[in-house]
XYZ file of N, CA and C in Angstrom:
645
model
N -2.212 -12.931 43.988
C -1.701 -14.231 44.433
C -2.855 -15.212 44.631
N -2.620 -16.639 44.221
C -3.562 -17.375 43.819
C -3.735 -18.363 45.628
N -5.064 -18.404 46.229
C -5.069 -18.520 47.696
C -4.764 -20.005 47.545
N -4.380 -21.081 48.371
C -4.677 -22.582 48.706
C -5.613 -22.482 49.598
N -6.212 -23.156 49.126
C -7.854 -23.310 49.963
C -7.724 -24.577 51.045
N -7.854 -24.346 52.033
C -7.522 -25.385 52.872
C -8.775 -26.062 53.692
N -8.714 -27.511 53.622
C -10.164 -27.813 54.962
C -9.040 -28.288 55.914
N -10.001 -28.805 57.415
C -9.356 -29.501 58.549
C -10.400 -30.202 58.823
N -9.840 -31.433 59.121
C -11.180 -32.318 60.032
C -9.594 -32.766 61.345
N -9.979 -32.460 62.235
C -9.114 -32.494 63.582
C -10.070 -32.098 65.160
N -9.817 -33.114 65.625
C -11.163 -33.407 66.745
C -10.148 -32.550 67.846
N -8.782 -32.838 67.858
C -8.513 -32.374 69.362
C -8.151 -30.345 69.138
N -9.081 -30.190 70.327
C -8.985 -28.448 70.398
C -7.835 -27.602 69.625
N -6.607 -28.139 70.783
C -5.592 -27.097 70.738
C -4.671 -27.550 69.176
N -4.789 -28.408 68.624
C -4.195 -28.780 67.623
C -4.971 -28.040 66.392
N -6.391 -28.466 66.758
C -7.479 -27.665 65.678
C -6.846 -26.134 65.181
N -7.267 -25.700 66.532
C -6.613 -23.829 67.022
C -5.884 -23.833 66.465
N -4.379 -24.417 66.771
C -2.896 -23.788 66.412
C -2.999 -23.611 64.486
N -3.428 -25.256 64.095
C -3.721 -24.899 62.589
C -4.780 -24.315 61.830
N -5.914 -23.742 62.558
C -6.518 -22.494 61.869
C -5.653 -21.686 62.113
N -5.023 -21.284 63.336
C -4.750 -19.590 63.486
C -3.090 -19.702 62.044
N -2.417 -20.937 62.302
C -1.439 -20.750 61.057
C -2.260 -20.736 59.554
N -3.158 -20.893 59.245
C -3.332 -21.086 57.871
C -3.943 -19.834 57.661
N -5.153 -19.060 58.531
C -5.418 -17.621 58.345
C -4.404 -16.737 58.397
N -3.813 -16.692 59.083
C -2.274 -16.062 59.445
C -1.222 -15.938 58.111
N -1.506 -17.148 57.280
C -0.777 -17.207 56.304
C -1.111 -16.580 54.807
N -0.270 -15.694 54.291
C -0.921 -14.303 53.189
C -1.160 -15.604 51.913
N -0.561 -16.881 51.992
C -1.303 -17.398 50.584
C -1.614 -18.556 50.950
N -2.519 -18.435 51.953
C -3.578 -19.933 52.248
C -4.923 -18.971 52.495
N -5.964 -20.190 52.372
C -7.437 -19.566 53.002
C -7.783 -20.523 53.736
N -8.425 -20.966 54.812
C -9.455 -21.525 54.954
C -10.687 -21.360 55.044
N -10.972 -22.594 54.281
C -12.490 -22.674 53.561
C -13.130 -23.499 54.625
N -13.280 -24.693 55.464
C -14.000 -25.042 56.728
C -13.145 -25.618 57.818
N -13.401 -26.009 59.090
C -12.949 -26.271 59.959
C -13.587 -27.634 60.654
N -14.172 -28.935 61.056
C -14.325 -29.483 61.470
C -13.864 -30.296 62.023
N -14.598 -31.276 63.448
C -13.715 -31.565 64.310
C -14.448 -33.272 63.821
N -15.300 -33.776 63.034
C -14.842 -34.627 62.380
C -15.570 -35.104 61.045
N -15.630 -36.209 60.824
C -16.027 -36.484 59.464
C -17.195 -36.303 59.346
N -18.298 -36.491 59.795
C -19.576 -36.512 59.753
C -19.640 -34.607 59.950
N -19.342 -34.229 60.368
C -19.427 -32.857 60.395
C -18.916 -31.715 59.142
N -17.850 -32.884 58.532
C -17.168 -32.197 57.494
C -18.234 -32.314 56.152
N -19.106 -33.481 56.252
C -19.493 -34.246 55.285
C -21.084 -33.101 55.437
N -21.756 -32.603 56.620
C -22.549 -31.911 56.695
C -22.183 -30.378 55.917
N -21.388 -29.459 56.206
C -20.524 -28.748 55.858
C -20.201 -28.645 53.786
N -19.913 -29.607 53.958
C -19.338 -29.528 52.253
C -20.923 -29.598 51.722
N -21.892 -30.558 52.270
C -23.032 -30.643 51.673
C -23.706 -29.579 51.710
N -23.473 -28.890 52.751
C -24.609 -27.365 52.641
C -24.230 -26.162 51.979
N -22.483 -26.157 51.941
C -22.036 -24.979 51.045
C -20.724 -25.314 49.689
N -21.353 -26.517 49.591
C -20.838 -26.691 48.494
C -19.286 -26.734 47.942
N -18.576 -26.561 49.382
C -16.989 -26.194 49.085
C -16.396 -27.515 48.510
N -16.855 -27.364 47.518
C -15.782 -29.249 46.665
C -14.516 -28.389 46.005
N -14.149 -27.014 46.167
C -13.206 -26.203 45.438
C -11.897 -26.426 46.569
N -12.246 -27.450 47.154
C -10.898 -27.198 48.166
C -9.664 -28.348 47.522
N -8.053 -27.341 48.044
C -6.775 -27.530 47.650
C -6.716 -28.666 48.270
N -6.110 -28.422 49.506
C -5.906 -28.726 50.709
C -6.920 -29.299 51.410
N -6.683 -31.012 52.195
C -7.574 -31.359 53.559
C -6.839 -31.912 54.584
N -6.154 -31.538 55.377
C -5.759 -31.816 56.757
C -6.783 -32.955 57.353
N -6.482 -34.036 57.437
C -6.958 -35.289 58.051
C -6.161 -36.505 59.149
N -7.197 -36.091 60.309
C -6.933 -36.574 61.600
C -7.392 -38.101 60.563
N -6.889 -39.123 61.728
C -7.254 -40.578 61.446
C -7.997 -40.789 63.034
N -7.391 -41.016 63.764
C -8.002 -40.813 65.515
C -9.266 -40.195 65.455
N -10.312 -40.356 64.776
C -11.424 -38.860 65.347
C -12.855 -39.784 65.753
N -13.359 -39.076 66.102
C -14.893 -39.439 66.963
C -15.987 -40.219 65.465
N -16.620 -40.804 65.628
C -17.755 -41.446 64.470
C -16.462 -42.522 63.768
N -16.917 -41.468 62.182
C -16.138 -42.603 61.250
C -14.373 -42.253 61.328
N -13.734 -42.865 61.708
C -11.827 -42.300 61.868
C -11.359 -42.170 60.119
N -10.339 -41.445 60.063
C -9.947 -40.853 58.996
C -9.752 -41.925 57.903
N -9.068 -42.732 58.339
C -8.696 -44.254 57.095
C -10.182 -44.510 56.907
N -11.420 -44.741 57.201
C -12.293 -45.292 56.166
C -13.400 -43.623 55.704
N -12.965 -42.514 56.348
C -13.592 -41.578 55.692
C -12.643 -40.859 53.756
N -11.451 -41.574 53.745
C -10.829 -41.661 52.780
C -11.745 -41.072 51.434
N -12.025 -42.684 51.039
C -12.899 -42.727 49.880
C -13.843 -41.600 49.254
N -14.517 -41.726 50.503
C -15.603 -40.907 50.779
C -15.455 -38.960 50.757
N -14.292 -38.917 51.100
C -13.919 -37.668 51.127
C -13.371 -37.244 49.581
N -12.873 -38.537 48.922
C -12.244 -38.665 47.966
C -13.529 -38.324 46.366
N -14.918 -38.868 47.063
C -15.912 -38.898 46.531
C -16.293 -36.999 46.114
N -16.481 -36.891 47.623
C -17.038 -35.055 47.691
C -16.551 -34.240 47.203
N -15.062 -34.319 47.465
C -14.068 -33.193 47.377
C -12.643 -33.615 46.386
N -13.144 -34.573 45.114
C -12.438 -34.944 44.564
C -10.770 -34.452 43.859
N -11.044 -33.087 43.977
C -9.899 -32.216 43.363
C -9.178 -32.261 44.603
N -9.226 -32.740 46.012
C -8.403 -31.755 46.851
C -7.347 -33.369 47.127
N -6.055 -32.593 47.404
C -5.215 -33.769 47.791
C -5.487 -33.642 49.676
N -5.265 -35.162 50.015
C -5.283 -35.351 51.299
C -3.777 -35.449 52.401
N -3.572 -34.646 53.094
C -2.573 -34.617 54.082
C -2.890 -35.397 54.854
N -2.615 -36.798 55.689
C -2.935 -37.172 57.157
C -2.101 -36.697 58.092
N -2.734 -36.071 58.850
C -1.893 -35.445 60.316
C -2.156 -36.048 61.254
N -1.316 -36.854 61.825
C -1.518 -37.483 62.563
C -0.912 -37.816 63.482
N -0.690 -39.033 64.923
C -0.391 -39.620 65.809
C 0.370 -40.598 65.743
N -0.008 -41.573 64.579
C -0.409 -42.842 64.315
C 0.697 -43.084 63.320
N 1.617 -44.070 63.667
C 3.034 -43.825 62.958
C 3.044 -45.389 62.761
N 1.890 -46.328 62.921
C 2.382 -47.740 62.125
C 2.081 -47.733 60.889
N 3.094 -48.720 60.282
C 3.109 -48.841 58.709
C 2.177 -49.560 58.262
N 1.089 -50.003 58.713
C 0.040 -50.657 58.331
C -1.007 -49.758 57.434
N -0.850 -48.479 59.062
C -2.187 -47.190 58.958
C -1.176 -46.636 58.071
N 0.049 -45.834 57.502
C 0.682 -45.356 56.588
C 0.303 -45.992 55.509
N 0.508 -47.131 55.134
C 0.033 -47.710 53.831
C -1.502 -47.941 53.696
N -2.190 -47.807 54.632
C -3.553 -48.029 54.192
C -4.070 -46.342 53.817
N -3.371 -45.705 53.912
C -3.833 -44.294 54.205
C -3.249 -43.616 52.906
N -2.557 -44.086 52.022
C -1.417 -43.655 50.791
C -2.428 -44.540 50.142
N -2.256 -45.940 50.403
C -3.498 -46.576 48.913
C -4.467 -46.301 49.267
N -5.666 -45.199 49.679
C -6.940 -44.779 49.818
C -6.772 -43.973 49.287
N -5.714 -42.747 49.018
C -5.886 -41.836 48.103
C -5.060 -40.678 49.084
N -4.636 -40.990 50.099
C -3.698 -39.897 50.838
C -2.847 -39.290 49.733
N -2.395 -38.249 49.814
C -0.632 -38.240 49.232
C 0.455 -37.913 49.787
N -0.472 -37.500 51.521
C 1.074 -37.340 52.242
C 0.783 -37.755 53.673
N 1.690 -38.069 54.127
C 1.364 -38.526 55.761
C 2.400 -37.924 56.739
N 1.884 -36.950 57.570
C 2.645 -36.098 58.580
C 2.573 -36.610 59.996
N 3.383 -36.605 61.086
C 3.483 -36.856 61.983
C 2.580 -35.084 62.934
N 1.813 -35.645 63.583
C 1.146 -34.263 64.601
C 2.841 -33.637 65.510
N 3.848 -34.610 65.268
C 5.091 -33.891 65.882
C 5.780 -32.783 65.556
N 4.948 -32.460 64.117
C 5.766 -31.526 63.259
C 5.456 -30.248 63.860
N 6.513 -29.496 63.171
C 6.286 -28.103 63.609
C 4.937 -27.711 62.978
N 4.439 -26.442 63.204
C 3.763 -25.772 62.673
C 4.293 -25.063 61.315
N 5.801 -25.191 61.173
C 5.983 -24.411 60.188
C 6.225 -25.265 59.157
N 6.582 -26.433 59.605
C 6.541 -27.548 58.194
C 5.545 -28.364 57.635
N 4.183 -28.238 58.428
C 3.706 -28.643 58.299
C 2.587 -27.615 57.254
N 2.980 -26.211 57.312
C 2.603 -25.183 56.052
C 3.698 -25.194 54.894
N 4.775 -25.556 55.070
C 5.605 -25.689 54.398
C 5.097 -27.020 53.259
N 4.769 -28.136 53.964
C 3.686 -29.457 53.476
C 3.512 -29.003 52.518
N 1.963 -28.104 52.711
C 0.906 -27.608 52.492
C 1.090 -27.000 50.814
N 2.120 -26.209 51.023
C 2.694 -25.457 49.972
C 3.409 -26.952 48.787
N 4.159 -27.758 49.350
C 4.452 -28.619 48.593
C 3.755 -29.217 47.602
N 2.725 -29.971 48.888
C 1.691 -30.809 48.135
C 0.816 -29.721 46.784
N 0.524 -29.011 47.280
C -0.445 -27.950 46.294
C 0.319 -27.722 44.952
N 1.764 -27.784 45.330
C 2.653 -27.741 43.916
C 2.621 -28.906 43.414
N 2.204 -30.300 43.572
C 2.609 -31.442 42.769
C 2.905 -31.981 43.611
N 4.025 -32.085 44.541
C 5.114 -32.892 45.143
C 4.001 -33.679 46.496
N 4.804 -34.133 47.086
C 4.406 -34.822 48.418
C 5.085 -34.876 49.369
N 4.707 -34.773 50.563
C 5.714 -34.480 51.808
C 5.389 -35.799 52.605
N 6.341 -36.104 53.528
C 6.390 -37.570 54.237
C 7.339 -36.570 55.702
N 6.885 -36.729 56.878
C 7.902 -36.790 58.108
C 9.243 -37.914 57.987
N 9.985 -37.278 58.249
C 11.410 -38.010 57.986
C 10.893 -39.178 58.847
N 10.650 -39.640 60.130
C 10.038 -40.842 60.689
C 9.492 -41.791 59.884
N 8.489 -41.235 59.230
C 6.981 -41.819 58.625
C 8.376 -42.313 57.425
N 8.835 -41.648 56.538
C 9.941 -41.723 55.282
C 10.726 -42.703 55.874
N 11.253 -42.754 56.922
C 12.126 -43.872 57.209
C 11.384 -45.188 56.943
N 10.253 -45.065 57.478
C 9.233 -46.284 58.024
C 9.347 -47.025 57.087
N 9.090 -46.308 55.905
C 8.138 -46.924 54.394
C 9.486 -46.987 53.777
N 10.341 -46.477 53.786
C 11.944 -47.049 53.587
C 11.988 -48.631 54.182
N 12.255 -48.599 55.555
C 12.561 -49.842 56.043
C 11.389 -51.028 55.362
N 10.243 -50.751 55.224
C 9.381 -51.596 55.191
C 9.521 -52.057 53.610
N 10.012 -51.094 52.389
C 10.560 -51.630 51.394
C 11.822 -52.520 51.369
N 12.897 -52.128 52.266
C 13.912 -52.990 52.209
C 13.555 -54.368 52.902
N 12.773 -54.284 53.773
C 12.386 -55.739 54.243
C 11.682 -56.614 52.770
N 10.918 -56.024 52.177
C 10.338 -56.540 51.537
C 11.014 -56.817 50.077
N 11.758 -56.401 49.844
C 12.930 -56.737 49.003
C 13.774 -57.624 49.177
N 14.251 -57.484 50.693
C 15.210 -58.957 51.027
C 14.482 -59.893 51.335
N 13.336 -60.423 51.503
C 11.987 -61.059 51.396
C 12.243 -62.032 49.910
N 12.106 -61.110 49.482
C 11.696 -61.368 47.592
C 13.086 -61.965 47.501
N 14.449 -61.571 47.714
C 15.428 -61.967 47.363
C 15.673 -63.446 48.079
N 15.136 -63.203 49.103
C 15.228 -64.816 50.229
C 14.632 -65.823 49.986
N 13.557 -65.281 48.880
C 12.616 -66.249 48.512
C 12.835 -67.053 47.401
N 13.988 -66.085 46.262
C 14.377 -66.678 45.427
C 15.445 -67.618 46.130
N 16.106 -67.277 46.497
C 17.572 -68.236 46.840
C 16.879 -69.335 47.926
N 16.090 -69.728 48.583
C 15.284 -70.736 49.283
C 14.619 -71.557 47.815
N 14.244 -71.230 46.882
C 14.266 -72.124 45.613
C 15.284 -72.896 45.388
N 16.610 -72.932 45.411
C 17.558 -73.662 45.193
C 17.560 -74.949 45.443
N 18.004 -76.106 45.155
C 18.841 -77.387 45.677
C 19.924 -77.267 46.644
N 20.250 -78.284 47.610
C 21.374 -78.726 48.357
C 22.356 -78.440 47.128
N 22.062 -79.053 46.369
C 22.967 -79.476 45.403
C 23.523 -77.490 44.588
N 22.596 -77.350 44.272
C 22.477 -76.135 43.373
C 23.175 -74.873 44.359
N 23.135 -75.190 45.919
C 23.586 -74.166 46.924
C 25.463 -74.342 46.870
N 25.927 -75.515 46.710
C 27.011 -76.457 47.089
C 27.722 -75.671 45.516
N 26.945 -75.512 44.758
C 27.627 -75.053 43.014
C 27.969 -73.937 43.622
N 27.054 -72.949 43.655
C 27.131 -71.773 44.461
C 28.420 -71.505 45.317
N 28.230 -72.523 46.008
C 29.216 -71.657 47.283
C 30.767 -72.240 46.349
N 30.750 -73.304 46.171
C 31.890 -73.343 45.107
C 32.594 -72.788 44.601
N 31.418 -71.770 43.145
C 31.774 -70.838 42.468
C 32.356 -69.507 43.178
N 31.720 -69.135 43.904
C 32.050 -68.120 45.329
C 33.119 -68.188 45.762
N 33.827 -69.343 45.829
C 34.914 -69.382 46.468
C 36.335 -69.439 45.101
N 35.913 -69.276 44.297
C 36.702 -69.040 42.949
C 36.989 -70.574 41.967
N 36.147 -71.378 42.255
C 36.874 -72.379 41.251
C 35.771 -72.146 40.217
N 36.727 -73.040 39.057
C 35.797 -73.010 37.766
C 34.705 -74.032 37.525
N 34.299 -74.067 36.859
C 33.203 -75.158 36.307
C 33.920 -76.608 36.291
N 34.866 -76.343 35.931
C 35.538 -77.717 35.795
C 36.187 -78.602 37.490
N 36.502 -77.614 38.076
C 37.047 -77.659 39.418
C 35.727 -77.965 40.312
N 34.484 -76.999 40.003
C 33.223 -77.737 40.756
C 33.002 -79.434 40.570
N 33.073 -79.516 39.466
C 32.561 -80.553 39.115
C 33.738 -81.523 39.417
N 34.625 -81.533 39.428
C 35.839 -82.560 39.955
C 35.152 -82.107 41.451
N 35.253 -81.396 42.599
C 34.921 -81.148 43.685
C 33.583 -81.957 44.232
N 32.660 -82.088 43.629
C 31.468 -82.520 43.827
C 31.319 -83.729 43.278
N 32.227 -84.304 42.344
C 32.133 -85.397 42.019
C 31.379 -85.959 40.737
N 31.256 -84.449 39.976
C 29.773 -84.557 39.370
C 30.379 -84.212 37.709
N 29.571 -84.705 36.585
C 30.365 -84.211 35.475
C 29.689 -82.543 35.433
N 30.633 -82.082 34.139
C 30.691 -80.662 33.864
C 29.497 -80.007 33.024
N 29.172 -80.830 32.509
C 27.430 -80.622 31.961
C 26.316 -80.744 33.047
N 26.909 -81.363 34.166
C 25.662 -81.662 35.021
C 25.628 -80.201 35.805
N 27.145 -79.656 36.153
C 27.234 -78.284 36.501
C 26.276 -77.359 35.940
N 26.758 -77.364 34.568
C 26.262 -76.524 33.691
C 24.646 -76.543 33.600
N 23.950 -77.608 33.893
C 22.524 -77.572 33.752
C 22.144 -77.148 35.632
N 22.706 -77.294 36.537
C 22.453 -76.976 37.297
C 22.333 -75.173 36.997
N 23.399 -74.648 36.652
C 23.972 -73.435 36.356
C 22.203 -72.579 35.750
N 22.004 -73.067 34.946
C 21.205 -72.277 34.321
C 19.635 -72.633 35.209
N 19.306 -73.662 35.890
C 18.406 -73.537 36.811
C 18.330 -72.462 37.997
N 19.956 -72.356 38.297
C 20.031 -71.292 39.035
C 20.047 -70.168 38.910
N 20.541 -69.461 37.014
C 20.379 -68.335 36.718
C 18.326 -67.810 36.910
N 17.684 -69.405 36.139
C 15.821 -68.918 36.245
C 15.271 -68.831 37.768
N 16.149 -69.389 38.902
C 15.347 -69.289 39.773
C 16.265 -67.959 40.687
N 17.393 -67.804 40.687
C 17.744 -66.140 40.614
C 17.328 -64.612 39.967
N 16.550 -65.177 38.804
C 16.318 -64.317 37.394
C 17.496 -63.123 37.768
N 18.654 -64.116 36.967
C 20.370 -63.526 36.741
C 20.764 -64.123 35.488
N 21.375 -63.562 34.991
C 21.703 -63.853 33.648
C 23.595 -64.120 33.607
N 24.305 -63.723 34.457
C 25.454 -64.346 34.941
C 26.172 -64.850 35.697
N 27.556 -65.456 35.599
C 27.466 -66.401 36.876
C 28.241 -65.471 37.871
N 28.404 -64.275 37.775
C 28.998 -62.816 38.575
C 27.768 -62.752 39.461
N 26.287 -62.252 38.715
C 25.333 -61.829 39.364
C 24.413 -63.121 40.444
N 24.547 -64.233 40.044
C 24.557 -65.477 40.992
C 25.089 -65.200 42.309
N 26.354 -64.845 42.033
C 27.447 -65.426 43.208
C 27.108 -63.975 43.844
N 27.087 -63.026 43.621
C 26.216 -61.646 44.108
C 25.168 -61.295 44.713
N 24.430 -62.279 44.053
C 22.792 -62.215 44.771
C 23.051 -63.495 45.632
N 23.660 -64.645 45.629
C 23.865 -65.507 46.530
C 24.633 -64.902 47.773
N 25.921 -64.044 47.622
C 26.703 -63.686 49.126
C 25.769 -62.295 49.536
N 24.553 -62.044 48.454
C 23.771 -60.801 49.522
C 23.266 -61.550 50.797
N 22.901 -62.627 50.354
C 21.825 -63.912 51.370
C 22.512 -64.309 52.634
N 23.830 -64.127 52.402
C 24.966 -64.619 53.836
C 24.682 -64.176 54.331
């Protein structure tokens, strides 16, 4: 059976402990070093050469340089190994700064001990593990940022171009807008297609769709 080679950089004791004694404990992990932080890890890899590691368990909280800017750098030494952050630290700022440095998974220190080998096993296969918390987070923080993008298009509009809109929405035709508004039916119609480029919609279904998402 082929071992996962595991490092840790984790400053606080009993957290350190619990995940050496699970990863020795475990018949298909090894660990290869233990440090309590970056500058120590960085001494360590330099004197015995372990750049063969799977697995790196990374605190962000730690003493000297903290885990988000030892990233790179770790990314430098130990280039083959994917990075786990285990951590405390559950804003979506440090989640996303910690995924675009080269993380591939971000764990909450809440986790069990057993999912958090369970991780371990994931990541080493390909995949990536996220704490359902942390997964929500970066969920919500996409949907904000989507209805963002969508708010931004429909704030492009005209008084005028909103008034077509709600019109159409309410079921009349092109011809009925334009008697309604007072306006001829070509003038509709050129409104119409300003609103399909600044929707980027191609019908007047998906308009009135992406317009009542905005209500």
């Amino acid at each position: 059976m082929e071992l996962i080679r595991v490092g840790i950089i984790e400053d606080n004791p009993v957290i350190n402990q619990s995940l050496c004694m699970s990863i020795q404990n475990s018949l298909n992990m090894e660990l290869i070093f233990n440090a309590f932080n970056v500058e120590e890890a960085f001494k360590i890899i330099g004197e015995t050469g372990f750049v063969g590691i799977n697995i790196l368990l990374l605190d962000i909280g730690l003493p000297g340089m903290d885990g988000l800017s030892a990233i790179p750098h770790l990314k430098q030494k130990i280039p083959a190994s994917d990075i786990i952050m285990l951590t405390t630290y559950e804003e979506t700022e440090k989640i996303f700064t910690a995924l675009s440095s080269g993380a591939c998974s971000y764990i909450s220190k809440k986790t069990s001990l057993k999912l958090i080998m369970d991780a371990i096993l994931t990541v080493y296969r390909g995949g990536s593990y996220m704490s359902p918390s942390i997964a929500r987070k970066i969920a919500q923080h996409l949907m904000i940022g989507a209805k963002k993008e969508r708010a931004s298009a429909t704030s492009q509009l005209t008084v005028r171009q909103v008034e077509i809109l709600e019109a159409l929405s309410s079921g009349l035709s092109y011809k009925l807008v334009a008697a309604k508004l007072e306006i001829s039916i070509d003038t509709v119609r050129t409104h119409i297609k300003k609103i399909y480029r600044a929707l980027e919609v191609n019908s007047k279904i998906e308009a009135i769709n992406k317009f009542k998402s905005e209500l």
